[in-house]
CSV table of C-alpha atoms and ligand atoms in Angstrom, one decimal:
chain,number,residue,atom,x,y,z
M,1,MET,CA,0.0,0.0,0.0
M,2,GLY,CA,1.4,3.4,-1.0
M,3,PHE,CA,0.2,5.2,2.1
M,4,GLY,CA,-0.2,3.9,5.7
M,5,LEU,CA,-2.5,5.6,8.1
M,6,ASP,CA,-1.2,8.9,9.1
M,7,ASP,CA,-0.7,8.8,12.9
M,8,ALA,CA,-1.5,12.5,13.2
M,9,VAL,CA,-4.8,12.0,11.4
M,10,LEU,CA,-5.6,9.0,13.6
M,11,ALA,CA,-4.8,11.0,16.8
M,12,ARG,CA,-7.3,13.6,15.8
M,13,TYR,CA,-10.0,11.1,14.9
M,14,ALA,CA,-11.4,8.7,17.4
M,15,PRO,CA,-14.4,6.8,15.9
M,16,GLY,CA,-17.7,7.8,17.3
M,17,MET,CA,-16.5,10.8,19.2
M,18,SER,CA,-14.2,13.0,17.2
M,19,THR,CA,-15.7,15.9,15.4
M,20,GLN,CA,-12.7,17.3,13.6
M,21,LEU,CA,-10.3,16.1,10.9
M,22,GLN,CA,-7.4,17.9,9.2
M,23,ILE,CA,-6.3,16.7,5.8
M,24,THR,CA,-3.9,17.7,3.1
M,25,ARG,CA,-5.7,20.0,0.7
M,26,PRO,CA,-7.6,17.8,-1.8
M,27,ASP,CA,-7.4,17.8,-5.6
M,28,ASP,CA,-10.1,16.9,-8.1
M,29,TRP,CA,-8.7,14.4,-10.7
M,30,HIS,CA,-11.7,14.8,-13.1
M,31,LEU,CA,-13.5,18.1,-13.5
M,32,HIS,CA,-15.5,20.0,-16.2
M,33,LEU,CA,-14.9,23.7,-16.0
M,34,ARG,CA,-16.5,24.6,-19.3
M,35,ASP,CA,-15.7,28.1,-20.6
M,36,GLY,CA,-16.9,31.7,-20.7
M,37,ALA,CA,-19.8,32.8,-18.4
M,38,MET,CA,-20.4,29.2,-17.1
M,39,MET,CA,-16.8,28.8,-16.1
M,40,GLN,CA,-16.8,32.3,-14.4
M,41,GLY,CA,-19.8,31.2,-12.4
M,42,ILE,CA,-18.8,27.8,-11.3
M,43,LEU,CA,-15.0,28.0,-10.9
M,44,PRO,CA,-15.1,29.4,-7.3
M,45,GLU,CA,-17.0,26.3,-6.3
M,46,THR,CA,-13.9,24.2,-7.0
M,47,THR,CA,-11.2,26.7,-6.0
M,48,ARG,CA,-12.7,27.1,-2.5
M,49,HIS,CA,-11.4,23.6,-1.4
M,50,PHE,CA,-9.3,22.1,-4.1
M,51,GLY,CA,-5.7,22.9,-4.9
M,52,ARG,CA,-5.6,21.4,-8.4
M,53,ALA,CA,-7.9,19.7,-10.9
M,54,ILE,CA,-7.5,17.6,-14.0
M,55,ILE,CA,-9.5,19.7,-16.5
M,56,MET,CA,-11.6,17.8,-19.0
M,57,PRO,CA,-11.1,18.9,-22.7
M,58,ASN,CA,-14.6,18.3,-24.0
M,59,LEU,CA,-15.3,21.9,-24.9
M,60,VAL,CA,-17.0,22.8,-28.2
M,61,PRO,CA,-14.8,22.6,-30.2
M,62,PRO,CA,-12.6,20.3,-28.0
M,63,VAL,CA,-9.1,21.0,-26.7
M,64,VAL,CA,-7.2,19.0,-29.2
M,65,THR,CA,-3.7,20.6,-29.6
M,66,GLY,CA,-1.1,22.0,-27.2
M,67,ALA,CA,-2.0,25.5,-28.5
M,68,ASP,CA,-5.7,24.9,-27.6
M,69,ALA,CA,-4.7,23.7,-24.1
M,70,ARG,CA,-2.5,26.8,-23.6
M,71,ALA,CA,-5.2,29.2,-24.5
M,72,TYR,CA,-7.8,27.3,-22.4
M,73,ARG,CA,-5.4,27.2,-19.4
M,74,ASP,CA,-4.9,31.0,-19.7
M,75,ARG,CA,-8.6,31.6,-19.7
M,76,ILE,CA,-9.0,29.5,-16.5
M,77,LEU,CA,-6.1,31.3,-14.8
M,78,ALA,CA,-7.7,34.6,-15.7
M,79,ALA,CA,-11.1,33.5,-14.3
M,80,ARG,CA,-9.7,32.5,-10.9
M,81,PRO,CA,-11.0,34.4,-7.9
M,82,GLU,CA,-8.6,37.2,-6.6
M,83,GLY,CA,-5.6,35.8,-4.7
M,84,CYS,CA,-6.4,32.2,-5.5
M,85,ASP,CA,-3.5,29.8,-6.6
M,86,PHE,CA,-5.6,26.9,-7.8
M,87,ALA,CA,-3.7,25.1,-10.5
M,88,PRO,CA,-5.5,23.7,-13.6
M,89,LEU,CA,-3.9,20.5,-14.9
M,90,MET,CA,-4.7,20.4,-18.6
M,91,THR,CA,-5.6,17.5,-20.8
M,92,LEU,CA,-5.7,16.9,-24.5
M,93,TYR,CA,-8.7,15.4,-26.2
M,94,LEU,CA,-7.5,12.4,-28.3
M,95,THR,CA,-8.8,12.1,-31.9
M,96,GLU,CA,-7.8,9.8,-34.7
M,97,ASP,CA,-5.8,12.7,-36.1
M,98,THR,CA,-3.9,13.6,-32.9
M,99,ASP,CA,-0.2,14.3,-33.7
M,100,PRO,CA,2.1,12.4,-31.4
M,101,LYS,CA,4.8,15.2,-31.8
M,102,ASP,CA,2.3,17.8,-30.5
M,103,VAL,CA,1.4,15.6,-27.6
M,104,ARG,CA,5.0,15.0,-26.7
M,105,ALA,CA,5.9,18.7,-26.8
M,106,ALA,CA,2.8,19.7,-24.8
M,107,HIS,CA,3.6,17.1,-22.1
M,108,THR,CA,7.4,17.5,-21.9
M,109,SER,CA,7.0,21.3,-21.6
M,110,GLY,CA,4.7,20.8,-18.5
M,111,LEU,CA,1.7,22.4,-20.3
M,112,VAL,CA,-0.4,19.3,-20.4
M,113,THR,CA,-0.7,16.6,-17.7
M,114,ALA,CA,-2.7,13.8,-19.5
M,115,ALA,CA,-4.7,13.0,-22.6
M,116,LYS,CA,-8.4,11.9,-22.5
M,117,LEU,CA,-9.8,9.1,-24.6
M,118,TYR,CA,-13.5,9.4,-25.4
M,119,PRO,CA,-15.0,6.7,-27.5
M,120,ALA,CA,-16.9,8.6,-30.2
M,121,GLY,CA,-20.5,9.3,-29.1
M,122,ALA,CA,-20.0,8.1,-25.5
M,123,THR,CA,-21.0,11.3,-23.8
M,124,THR,CA,-21.4,15.1,-23.9
M,125,ASN,CA,-19.3,16.6,-26.8
M,126,SER,CA,-17.6,13.3,-27.7
M,127,ALA,CA,-18.5,13.4,-31.4
M,128,SER,CA,-14.8,13.9,-32.3
M,129,GLY,CA,-13.7,11.0,-30.2
M,130,VAL,CA,-12.1,7.8,-31.3
M,131,ARG,CA,-13.9,5.2,-33.4
M,132,ASP,CA,-11.0,3.0,-34.5
M,133,PHE,CA,-8.7,2.5,-31.5
M,134,ASP,CA,-5.9,1.2,-33.8
M,135,LYS,CA,-5.6,4.7,-35.2
M,136,ILE,CA,-4.3,6.1,-31.9
M,137,GLN,CA,-1.6,3.4,-31.4
M,138,PRO,CA,1.3,5.7,-32.3
M,139,VAL,CA,0.2,8.4,-29.9
M,140,LEU,CA,-0.4,5.9,-27.1
M,141,GLU,CA,3.1,4.5,-27.7
M,142,THR,CA,4.5,8.1,-27.4
M,143,MET,CA,2.5,8.6,-24.2
M,144,ALA,CA,3.8,5.4,-22.7
M,145,GLU,CA,7.4,6.4,-23.6
M,146,ILE,CA,7.1,9.8,-21.9
M,147,GLY,CA,5.1,8.6,-18.9
M,148,MET,CA,2.0,10.6,-19.8
M,149,PRO,CA,-1.2,9.1,-18.4
M,150,MET,CA,-4.3,8.4,-20.5
M,151,CYS,CA,-7.6,9.2,-18.9
M,152,VAL,CA,-10.4,7.1,-20.4
M,153,HIS,CA,-14.2,7.3,-20.5
M,154,GLY,CA,-14.7,3.6,-20.3
M,155,GLU,CA,-18.0,2.8,-22.1
M,156,VAL,CA,-18.6,1.1,-25.4
M,157,THR,CA,-21.1,3.0,-27.6
M,158,ASP,CA,-22.6,0.1,-29.6
M,159,SER,CA,-26.4,0.6,-29.7
M,160,ASP,CA,-26.9,-3.1,-29.1
M,161,ILE,CA,-25.1,-3.0,-25.8
M,162,ASP,CA,-27.4,-2.1,-22.8
M,163,ILE,CA,-26.4,1.2,-21.2
M,164,PHE,CA,-26.0,-0.5,-17.8
M,165,ASP,CA,-23.5,-3.0,-19.3
M,166,ARG,CA,-21.3,-0.6,-21.3
M,167,GLU,CA,-18.6,-0.2,-18.7
M,168,ALA,CA,-18.0,-3.9,-18.2
M,169,VAL,CA,-18.0,-4.6,-21.9
M,170,PHE,CA,-15.6,-1.8,-22.5
M,171,ILE,CA,-13.1,-3.3,-20.1
M,172,ASP,CA,-13.2,-6.7,-21.8
M,173,GLN,CA,-13.5,-5.6,-25.4
M,174,VAL,CA,-11.5,-2.3,-25.6
M,175,LEU,CA,-9.5,-1.5,-22.5
M,176,ASP,CA,-7.8,-4.8,-21.7
M,177,PRO,CA,-6.7,-5.4,-25.3
M,178,LEU,CA,-5.5,-1.8,-25.6
M,179,ARG,CA,-3.4,-2.2,-22.5
M,180,GLN,CA,-1.9,-5.4,-23.8
M,181,ARG,CA,-0.9,-3.6,-27.0
M,182,VAL,CA,0.7,-0.7,-24.9
M,183,PRO,CA,1.7,-2.3,-21.6
M,184,ASP,CA,3.7,0.7,-20.3
M,185,LEU,CA,0.9,3.2,-20.7
M,186,LYS,CA,-0.5,4.6,-17.5
M,187,VAL,CA,-4.3,4.5,-17.5
M,188,VAL,CA,-6.8,6.2,-15.3
M,189,MET,CA,-10.3,4.7,-15.6
M,190,GLU,CA,-12.4,7.7,-15.1
M,191,HIS,CA,-15.6,7.7,-13.0
M,192,ILE,CA,-16.0,4.0,-12.5
M,193,THR,CA,-19.5,2.9,-11.7
M,194,THR,CA,-19.3,-0.9,-11.4
M,195,LYS,CA,-17.7,-3.7,-9.3
M,196,ASP,CA,-16.1,-4.8,-12.5
M,197,GLY,CA,-14.4,-1.4,-12.9
M,198,ALA,CA,-13.3,-1.4,-9.3
M,199,ASP,CA,-11.8,-4.9,-9.6
M,200,TYR,CA,-10.0,-4.2,-12.8
M,201,ALA,CA,-8.6,-0.9,-11.6
M,202,ARG,CA,-6.6,-2.5,-8.8
M,203,SER,CA,-5.2,-5.2,-11.0
M,204,ALA,CA,-2.0,-3.4,-12.1
M,205,PRO,CA,-0.7,-1.1,-9.3
M,206,GLY,CA,1.1,2.0,-10.6
M,207,LYS,CA,0.0,1.4,-14.2
M,208,LEU,CA,-3.8,1.4,-13.7
M,209,ALA,CA,-6.0,3.5,-11.4
M,210,ALA,CA,-9.5,4.8,-11.2
M,211,THR,CA,-11.3,7.9,-10.2
M,212,ILE,CA,-14.6,7.7,-8.4
M,213,THR,CA,-17.1,10.5,-8.2
M,214,THR,CA,-18.9,11.7,-5.1
M,215,HIS,CA,-22.3,11.1,-6.5
M,216,HIS,CA,-21.6,7.5,-7.6
M,217,LEU,CA,-20.7,6.8,-3.9
M,218,ILE,CA,-24.2,8.1,-2.9
M,219,ILE,CA,-26.8,7.3,-5.5
M,220,ASN,CA,-27.8,4.1,-7.4
M,221,ARG,CA,-30.1,3.8,-10.4
M,222,ASN,CA,-33.2,3.8,-8.2
M,223,HIS,CA,-32.5,7.4,-7.2
M,224,ILE,CA,-32.7,8.4,-10.8
M,225,LEU,CA,-35.9,6.5,-11.7
M,226,VAL,CA,-38.1,5.6,-8.7
M,227,GLY,CA,-40.9,8.0,-7.9
M,228,GLY,CA,-40.4,10.2,-11.0
M,229,ILE,CA,-37.4,10.8,-13.2
M,230,LYS,CA,-34.7,12.9,-11.5
M,231,PRO,CA,-32.7,14.7,-14.3
M,232,HIS,CA,-30.2,16.1,-11.8
M,233,TYR,CA,-29.1,12.6,-11.0
M,234,TYR,CA,-28.5,11.6,-14.6
M,235,CYS,CA,-24.9,11.4,-15.7
M,236,LEU,CA,-22.7,9.2,-17.8
M,237,PRO,CA,-21.7,6.6,-17.0
M,238,VAL,CA,-25.2,6.2,-15.5
M,239,ALA,CA,-25.4,5.1,-11.9
M,240,LYS,CA,-25.8,1.3,-11.6
M,241,ARG,CA,-27.6,-1.0,-9.1
M,242,GLU,CA,-26.9,-0.9,-5.4
M,243,GLU,CA,-24.4,-3.8,-5.3
M,244,HIS,CA,-22.2,-1.7,-7.6
M,245,ARG,CA,-22.5,1.4,-5.4
M,246,LEU,CA,-21.5,-0.7,-2.4
M,247,ALA,CA,-18.4,-1.9,-4.3
M,248,LEU,CA,-17.4,1.7,-5.1
M,249,VAL,CA,-17.8,2.7,-1.5
M,250,LYS,CA,-15.7,-0.3,-0.4
M,251,ALA,CA,-13.0,0.6,-3.0
M,252,ALA,CA,-12.9,4.4,-2.1
M,253,THR,CA,-12.7,3.8,1.6
M,254,SER,CA,-10.3,0.8,1.4
M,255,GLY,CA,-7.1,2.9,1.4
M,256,ASN,CA,-5.9,1.2,-1.8
M,257,PRO,CA,-3.9,3.8,-3.8
M,258,ALA,CA,-5.5,2.7,-7.0
M,259,TYR,CA,-8.6,4.8,-6.2
M,260,PHE,CA,-8.9,8.5,-5.9
M,261,LEU,CA,-11.4,11.3,-6.2
M,262,GLY,CA,-12.5,12.7,-9.5
M,263,THR,CA,-15.8,14.5,-9.0
M,264,ASP,CA,-16.8,14.6,-12.7
M,265,SER,CA,-18.6,17.7,-11.6
M,266,ALA,CA,-20.2,18.7,-14.9
M,267,PRO,CA,-22.4,21.7,-14.9
M,268,HIS,CA,-25.4,22.1,-17.3
M,269,THR,CA,-28.0,24.8,-16.8
M,270,ASP,CA,-31.3,23.7,-15.3
M,271,ALA,CA,-33.0,24.5,-18.7
M,272,LEU,CA,-30.7,21.8,-20.3
M,273,LYS,CA,-31.1,19.3,-17.5
M,274,GLU,CA,-34.9,19.6,-17.0
M,275,ASN,CA,-35.6,18.9,-20.6
M,276,ALA,CA,-37.2,16.3,-22.8
M,277,CYS,CA,-33.7,15.3,-23.8
M,278,GLY,CA,-31.8,16.2,-20.6
M,279,CYS,CA,-28.0,16.6,-20.6
M,280,ALA,CA,-25.8,14.1,-18.7
M,281,GLY,CA,-23.9,15.6,-15.7
M,282,VAL,CA,-24.1,16.1,-12.0
M,283,PHE,CA,-22.7,19.3,-10.5
M,284,SER,CA,-21.1,18.5,-7.1
M,285,ALA,CA,-18.2,20.9,-6.8
M,286,THR,CA,-19.9,22.9,-4.1
M,287,ASN,CA,-20.5,20.1,-1.5
M,288,THR,CA,-18.2,17.3,-2.6
M,289,MET,CA,-15.9,17.4,0.4
M,290,ALA,CA,-18.7,17.6,2.9
M,291,CYS,CA,-20.6,14.7,1.2
M,292,LEU,CA,-17.4,12.6,1.1
M,293,ALA,CA,-16.8,13.1,4.8
M,294,ALA,CA,-20.4,11.8,5.4
M,295,VAL,CA,-19.8,8.8,3.2
M,296,PHE,CA,-16.4,8.0,4.9
M,297,GLU,CA,-17.8,8.6,8.4
M,298,LYS,CA,-20.7,6.1,7.8
M,299,GLU,CA,-18.1,3.5,6.8
M,300,ASP,CA,-16.0,4.3,9.9
M,301,ALA,CA,-13.3,5.2,7.4
M,302,LEU,CA,-12.5,8.9,8.0
M,303,PRO,CA,-8.8,8.1,8.3
M,304,GLN,CA,-8.9,7.0,4.7
M,305,LEU,CA,-10.4,10.2,3.3
M,306,GLU,CA,-7.0,11.9,3.0
M,307,GLY,CA,-5.6,9.1,0.9
M,308,PHE,CA,-8.6,9.1,-1.4
M,309,ALA,CA,-9.0,12.9,-1.8
M,310,SER,CA,-5.5,14.2,-1.3
M,311,LEU,CA,-2.7,11.7,-1.6
M,312,ASN,CA,-3.4,8.8,-4.0
M,313,GLY,CA,-4.1,11.0,-7.0
M,314,PRO,CA,-0.8,12.9,-6.8
M,315,SER,CA,1.1,9.7,-6.2
M,316,PHE,CA,-0.3,8.1,-9.4
M,317,TYR,CA,0.4,11.2,-11.4
M,318,GLY,CA,3.9,11.6,-10.0
M,319,LEU,CA,3.2,14.9,-8.4
M,320,PRO,CA,3.7,16.1,-4.8
M,321,PRO,CA,0.7,16.4,-2.6
M,322,ASN,CA,-0.5,19.9,-1.8
M,323,SER,CA,1.5,21.5,1.0
M,324,ASP,CA,-1.4,23.1,3.0
M,325,LYS,CA,-4.4,21.6,4.8
M,326,ILE,CA,-8.2,21.9,5.1
M,327,THR,CA,-10.2,21.2,8.2
M,328,LEU,CA,-13.4,19.2,8.3
M,329,THR,CA,-15.6,19.8,11.4
M,330,LYS,CA,-18.8,17.9,12.3
M,331,GLY,CA,-21.5,20.1,13.7
M,332,ASP,CA,-24.9,21.5,12.8
M,333,VAL,CA,-26.6,20.7,9.5
M,334,VAL,CA,-24.9,22.6,6.7
M,335,THR,CA,-27.1,24.4,4.2
M,336,PHE,CA,-25.7,24.5,0.7
M,337,PRO,CA,-27.1,26.7,-2.0
M,338,GLU,CA,-29.6,24.8,-4.1
M,339,LYS,CA,-28.3,26.4,-7.2
M,340,ILE,CA,-25.3,28.3,-8.4
M,341,GLU,CA,-26.3,31.3,-10.5
M,342,THR,CA,-24.1,31.7,-13.6
M,343,GLY,CA,-24.2,34.1,-16.6
M,344,ASP,CA,-25.7,31.2,-18.6
M,345,GLY,CA,-28.4,30.4,-16.1
M,346,PRO,CA,-28.8,28.5,-12.8
M,347,VAL,CA,-27.0,25.2,-12.2
M,348,THR,CA,-28.5,22.8,-9.6
M,349,VAL,CA,-26.1,21.5,-6.9
M,350,PHE,CA,-26.0,17.8,-6.2
M,351,ASP,CA,-28.5,16.8,-3.5
M,352,PRO,CA,-27.1,13.8,-1.5
M,353,GLY,CA,-30.6,13.1,-0.2
M,354,PHE,CA,-29.6,13.2,3.5
M,355,PRO,CA,-28.5,16.0,5.9
M,356,ILE,CA,-24.8,16.9,5.8
M,357,HIS,CA,-23.1,17.9,9.1
M,358,TRP,CA,-19.6,18.5,7.8
M,359,HIS,CA,-18.2,22.0,7.6
M,360,ILE,CA,-15.0,22.7,5.7
M,361,SER,CA,-12.5,25.4,6.7
M,362,GLN,CA,-9.1,26.4,5.6
R,1,LIG,O1,-22.3,13.0,-17.0
R,1,LIG,C1,-21.4,13.4,-17.7
R,1,LIG,N1,-21.2,14.7,-18.1
R,1,LIG,N2,-20.5,12.5,-18.1
R,1,LIG,C2,-19.5,12.8,-19.0
R,1,LIG,O2,-18.7,11.9,-19.3
R,1,LIG,C3,-19.4,14.1,-19.5
R,1,LIG,C4,-20.0,15.1,-18.7
R,1,LIG,C5,-20.2,16.5,-19.3
R,1,LIG,O3,-19.3,17.0,-20.0
R,1,LIG,O4,-21.3,17.0,-19.2
R,2,LIG,ZN1,-16.4,13.8,-17.1
C-alpha cells in the first residue's frame, strides 16, 4: 500500500466521538470547468477547497492541440478568484488525427498533464472522439514512452449493448486489449460505476488506477428512476444497481492507492437538464468534500479520506501532494445553495438526499 494511516490523522480522529479532521488540501482528478460565463460562475465552487484539478477537454470545439490547451489554461487562470492559486492540470482530447509530436511537446514542456480518450459518441461533446482504436496506437506509444497518463471514458457505444453494461463490456473488449498492446501506458479509468471497474482498476498497481465520483458513492439507479425521473441525478456513466455502489464505497474507503477522487462535476443549466432530452452531468463541486466526509464517516473510514481525496491522485500522477491543509468539522446541519447562478443560467447543486453535518474550513 502506498500510504499507511497517518498517525497525526488518527490521533485527531477517534471513531464515534471525534468531530474534527485535518487533511492535506484535496485535488479533483476529473473536472469539467466549461468556458466563458459558465466557467466564471462555477470556478469558485472548485477553488474554495481544491488545490488542483484535471480539466476535461470536451469543450465545443474540443481542446485537441497543445495550442488549444495553452489558450484554455490561460482563460482558466484569468477567471480564478482574486488571490487564488488553484492550478488547472490540462488535458488533450484524443482524436484519430492527434499528432504524437504535438502531444510529446505539450507534455514535456509541462503544459499538459494527461490525454483523454473518449470513444466517439460516448458522452457530452464526444463526437470527435475515437472510433478506431488502432488509429491512436502511435500516440499511445508516445505517451507510454514519456510517462503521460491516458484518462479514459470507459464505455462502449454500440447501440446493441445495454447502457448498464457498457462499462463492463468496454473493459473486456477495448481497455484490456488496448493495455496489452501498450503495456507501459499509465491509464486512469475515469468515473468507474461498477464492481467490474473497481476490480479491474486494482489489477495493475502503478499502471492502472480509477477515479470515483462523489455522486456514484451516494446514488444508485433507483435514485434516478423511482418516484419520477430525476434529471439532476442523470450522468454518464449512468449510476448502476446498489451492489455496484457498495463496491465503489468499499473501494474508495479501502485505502488502496488505485482509487482517488475525480468528481466529474459537470455543470449544465437547469434548462438543459430539466428537458425532454436532458444533458448528462451532476454538479457536485460545491458540496463534494462535505458529502465525502459523510460517506467515509458512515463506513468508519474517516482516516482513509485523506488518501482518497489528497494523496493517491498525486502519487499516481507523480506529483507532490498539496502543502497546505483543510479542516473538516462535524457540527450542525450545513445548508448548501440549491443552485449556483451563472451568466448562462442556474446550475443545480448535487442533492445527496440526507443532511450533511460536515463544515470545511481552511
Ligand atoms: O455525465 C457526464 N457529463 N459524463 C461525462 O462523461 C461528460 C459530462 C459532461 O461533460 O457534461
Ligand atoms: Zn467527465
